């Protein structure tokens, strides 16, 4: 429903509230990727006051940062904060902390790997609880061309990466089954009652080549491409 966000859906009902839109201009998208590269290479983080008003506006938000080898994700992290700017800065440092000896053995130091790897910044939004769990319902409610899915369990949040222009997200029931199995959730996995299932969308800032063009991608919104300086 345009202008509204479904905060709860099941087989028979849905609860909507007014949507909080997320907007990132092509120019700001380019700047975000440039700042992420600087921080991941060891530079000091800029103060939040230097970010554009829309990026630093107060609201609860989750931002993910993905390091990719072409289209394939190597490592990703997400953080929640009270603004896009704060969550973005926090997730840059989360990726720095996560780049461990395993990645270093394969790709070298992160600052060196970034010469051949690309970044994606994703702002999660339009998050809603999925109250039914059948595969048919999940496919209707969380079309993998638009939505990704995840779950909360015992204060832990696990999710599948959102769809990209090249490929949809995994089938939602398969994605939840894989997440539950990989995280050691006992049988019957995502069907367990202590898991709260979610769908969400993501506005993504996708770097197309190292230090190259950046695309703003939202499968239900506008897309734009700008050229790196």
GROMACS .gro file of C-alpha atoms in nm, residues 26-229:
model
  204
   26UNK     CA    1   2.315   1.002  -0.620
   27UNK     CA    2   2.562   1.263  -0.495
   28UNK     CA    3   2.525   1.153  -0.133
   29UNK     CA    4   2.550   0.789  -0.241
   30UNK     CA    5   2.886   0.858  -0.402
   31UNK     CA    6   3.005   1.035  -0.089
   32UNK     CA    7   2.898   0.749   0.137
   33UNK     CA    8   3.100   0.495  -0.060
   34UNK     CA    9   3.401   0.729  -0.067
   35UNK     CA   10   3.384   0.780   0.310
   36UNK     CA   11   3.346   0.405   0.368
   37UNK     CA   12   3.658   0.341   0.161
   38UNK     CA   13   3.854   0.600   0.359
   39UNK     CA   14   3.749   0.455   0.696
   40UNK     CA   15   3.818   0.097   0.587
   41UNK     CA   16   4.162   0.212   0.473
   42UNK     CA   17   4.242   0.355   0.817
   43UNK     CA   18   4.131   0.718   0.797
   44UNK     CA   19   3.954   0.888   1.085
   45UNK     CA   20   3.575   0.897   1.068
   46UNK     CA   21   3.416   1.234   0.990
   47UNK     CA   22   3.188   1.391   1.254
   48UNK     CA   23   2.818   1.324   1.207
   49UNK     CA   24   2.745   1.696   1.172
   50UNK     CA   25   2.916   1.693   0.831
   51UNK     CA   26   2.663   1.450   0.683
   52UNK     CA   27   2.364   1.586   0.486
   53UNK     CA   28   2.048   1.653   0.686
   54UNK     CA   29   1.858   1.354   0.543
   55UNK     CA   30   2.145   1.121   0.636
   56UNK     CA   31   2.178   1.249   0.993
   57UNK     CA   32   1.803   1.287   1.061
   58UNK     CA   33   1.701   1.116   1.384
   59UNK     CA   34   1.513   0.787   1.333
   60UNK     CA   35   1.573   0.422   1.420
   61UNK     CA   36   1.752   0.258   1.129
   62UNK     CA   37   1.976  -0.035   1.035
   63UNK     CA   38   2.260   0.000   0.785
   64UNK     CA   39   2.461  -0.283   0.632
   65UNK     CA   40   2.800  -0.267   0.461
   66UNK     CA   41   2.900  -0.545   0.220
   67UNK     CA   42   3.245  -0.607   0.074
   68UNK     CA   43   3.208  -0.787  -0.260
   69UNK     CA   44   3.430  -0.965  -0.506
   70UNK     CA   45   3.239  -0.871  -0.820
   71UNK     CA   46   2.881  -0.967  -0.736
   72UNK     CA   47   2.979  -1.218  -0.466
   73UNK     CA   48   2.970  -1.103  -0.102
   74UNK     CA   49   3.290  -1.168   0.093
   75UNK     CA   50   3.199  -1.013   0.426
   76UNK     CA   51   2.914  -0.803   0.560
   77UNK     CA   52   2.792  -0.651   0.882
   78UNK     CA   53   2.494  -0.439   0.987
   79UNK     CA   54   2.438  -0.206   1.281
   80UNK     CA   55   2.138  -0.024   1.425
   81UNK     CA   56   2.145   0.335   1.544
   82UNK     CA   57   1.942   0.654   1.571
   83UNK     CA   58   2.033   0.788   1.226
   84UNK     CA   59   2.170   0.665   0.896
   85UNK     CA   60   2.491   0.859   0.960
   86UNK     CA   61   2.554   0.700   1.299
   87UNK     CA   62   2.469   0.348   1.182
   88UNK     CA   63   2.686   0.395   0.873
   89UNK     CA   64   2.989   0.500   1.076
   90UNK     CA   65   2.937   0.216   1.324
   91UNK     CA   66   2.907  -0.046   1.050
   92UNK     CA   67   3.229   0.070   0.885
   93UNK     CA   68   3.414  -0.006   1.208
   94UNK     CA   69   3.223  -0.333   1.247
   95UNK     CA   70   3.356  -0.448   0.908
   96UNK     CA   71   3.707  -0.336   1.005
   97UNK     CA   72   3.685  -0.547   1.321
   98UNK     CA   73   3.543  -0.845   1.129
   99UNK     CA   74   3.821  -0.858   0.867
  100UNK     CA   75   4.010  -1.139   1.036
  101UNK     CA   76   4.305  -1.361   0.954
  102UNK     CA   77   4.085  -1.582   0.734
  103UNK     CA   78   4.001  -1.297   0.498
  104UNK     CA   79   4.353  -1.157   0.523
  105UNK     CA   80   4.509  -1.487   0.418
  106UNK     CA   81   4.296  -1.493   0.104
  107UNK     CA   82   4.267  -1.125   0.011
  108UNK     CA   83   4.543  -0.948   0.205
  109UNK     CA   84   4.496  -0.647   0.428
  110UNK     CA   85   4.157  -0.482   0.389
  111UNK     CA   86   4.304  -0.156   0.261
  112UNK     CA   87   4.488  -0.353  -0.009
  113UNK     CA   88   4.188  -0.572  -0.092
  114UNK     CA   89   3.979  -0.261  -0.156
  115UNK     CA   90   4.182  -0.186  -0.469
  116UNK     CA   91   4.003  -0.476  -0.642
  117UNK     CA   92   3.684  -0.517  -0.435
  118UNK     CA   93   3.360  -0.318  -0.438
  119UNK     CA   94   3.130  -0.199  -0.161
  120UNK     CA   95   2.754  -0.193  -0.107
  121UNK     CA   96   2.586   0.023   0.156
  122UNK     CA   97   2.229  -0.088   0.234
  123UNK     CA   98   1.970   0.093   0.445
  124UNK     CA   99   1.709  -0.153   0.571
  125UNK     CA  100   1.352  -0.022   0.591
  126UNK     CA  101   0.984  -0.122   0.565
  127UNK     CA  102   1.038  -0.400   0.817
  128UNK     CA  103   0.737  -0.610   0.916
  129UNK     CA  104   0.662  -0.923   1.117
  130UNK     CA  105   0.554  -1.233   0.924
  131UNK     CA  106   0.287  -1.406   1.129
  132UNK     CA  107   0.251  -1.719   0.913
  133UNK     CA  108   0.527  -1.959   0.808
  134UNK     CA  109   0.407  -2.172   0.519
  135UNK     CA  110   0.626  -2.150   0.206
  136UNK     CA  111   0.330  -2.034  -0.002
  137UNK     CA  112   0.252  -1.745   0.235
  138UNK     CA  113   0.617  -1.645   0.260
  139UNK     CA  114   0.650  -1.630  -0.118
  140UNK     CA  115   0.338  -1.412  -0.144
  141UNK     CA  116   0.435  -1.181   0.139
  142UNK     CA  117   0.808  -1.158   0.068
  143UNK     CA  118   0.862  -1.166  -0.308
  144UNK     CA  119   1.239  -1.228  -0.335
  145UNK     CA  120   1.265  -0.977  -0.619
  146UNK     CA  121   1.177  -0.704  -0.368
  147UNK     CA  122   1.209  -0.832  -0.012
  148UNK     CA  123   1.461  -1.008   0.204
  149UNK     CA  124   1.383  -1.202   0.522
  150UNK     CA  125   1.535  -1.262   0.862
  151UNK     CA  126   1.451  -1.363   1.216
  152UNK     CA  127   1.507  -1.262   1.575
  153UNK     CA  128   1.577  -1.527   1.837
  154UNK     CA  129   1.694  -1.464   2.193
  155UNK     CA  130   1.800  -1.107   2.104
  156UNK     CA  131   1.995  -1.234   1.800
  157UNK     CA  132   1.911  -1.091   1.455
  158UNK     CA  133   1.994  -1.296   1.145
  159UNK     CA  134   1.903  -1.203   0.788
  160UNK     CA  135   1.951  -1.288   0.424
  161UNK     CA  136   2.114  -1.025   0.204
  162UNK     CA  137   1.865  -0.820   0.000
  163UNK     CA  138   1.811  -0.865  -0.375
  164UNK     CA  139   2.046  -0.693  -0.617
  165UNK     CA  140   1.993  -0.584  -0.978
  166UNK     CA  141   2.167  -0.904  -1.092
  167UNK     CA  142   1.984  -1.157  -0.879
  168UNK     CA  143   1.680  -1.184  -0.650
  169UNK     CA  144   1.708  -1.278  -0.288
  170UNK     CA  145   1.675  -1.650  -0.212
  171UNK     CA  146   1.328  -1.803  -0.186
  172UNK     CA  147   1.214  -1.683   0.159
  173UNK     CA  148   1.142  -2.026   0.307
  174UNK     CA  149   1.476  -2.158   0.178
  175UNK     CA  150   1.657  -1.849   0.307
  176UNK     CA  151   1.506  -1.890   0.655
  177UNK     CA  152   1.577  -2.262   0.656
  178UNK     CA  153   1.941  -2.200   0.563
  179UNK     CA  154   1.984  -1.924   0.821
  180UNK     CA  155   1.838  -2.142   1.097
  181UNK     CA  156   2.055  -2.439   1.002
  182UNK     CA  157   2.375  -2.235   0.974
  183UNK     CA  158   2.311  -2.070   1.312
  184UNK     CA  159   2.245  -2.400   1.486
  185UNK     CA  160   1.873  -2.351   1.553
  186UNK     CA  161   1.729  -2.689   1.660
  187UNK     CA  162   1.461  -2.861   1.451
  188UNK     CA  163   1.218  -2.762   1.315
  189UNK     CA  164   1.436  -2.458   1.247
  190UNK     CA  165   1.258  -2.138   1.147
  191UNK     CA  166   0.924  -2.296   1.242
  192UNK     CA  167   1.015  -2.280   1.611
  193UNK     CA  168   0.783  -2.051   1.806
  194UNK     CA  169   1.062  -1.847   1.970
  195UNK     CA  170   1.170  -1.714   1.631
  196UNK     CA  171   1.006  -1.392   1.511
  197UNK     CA  172   1.017  -1.375   1.133
  198UNK     CA  173   1.054  -1.050   0.940
  199UNK     CA  174   1.054  -0.921   0.586
  200UNK     CA  175   1.235  -0.600   0.495
  201UNK     CA  176   1.339  -0.393   0.198
  202UNK     CA  177   1.674  -0.223   0.140
  203UNK     CA  178   1.777   0.091  -0.040
  204UNK     CA  179   2.122   0.000  -0.167
  205UNK     CA  180   2.419   0.207  -0.278
  206UNK     CA  181   2.609  -0.031  -0.508
  207UNK     CA  182   2.961   0.039  -0.628
  208UNK     CA  183   2.997  -0.103  -0.979
  209UNK     CA  184   3.379  -0.099  -0.995
  210UNK     CA  185   3.650  -0.012  -0.742
  211UNK     CA  186   3.643   0.369  -0.713
  212UNK     CA  187   3.395   0.364  -1.002
  213UNK     CA  188   3.027   0.437  -1.076
  214UNK     CA  189   2.772   0.405  -0.797
  215UNK     CA  190   2.412   0.294  -0.844
  216UNK     CA  191   2.126   0.372  -0.605
  217UNK     CA  192   1.900   0.068  -0.620
  218UNK     CA  193   1.558   0.008  -0.469
  219UNK     CA  194   1.353  -0.263  -0.645
  220UNK     CA  195   1.031  -0.071  -0.583
  221UNK     CA  196   1.171   0.280  -0.616
  222UNK     CA  197   1.382   0.496  -0.842
  223UNK     CA  198   1.727   0.401  -0.961
  224UNK     CA  199   2.009   0.636  -1.048
  225UNK     CA  200   2.366   0.602  -1.166
  226UNK     CA  201   2.643   0.857  -1.113
  227UNK     CA  202   3.003   0.857  -1.222
  228UNK     CA  203   3.285   0.852  -0.971
  229UNK     CA  204   3.513   1.149  -0.960
   0.00000   0.00000   0.00000
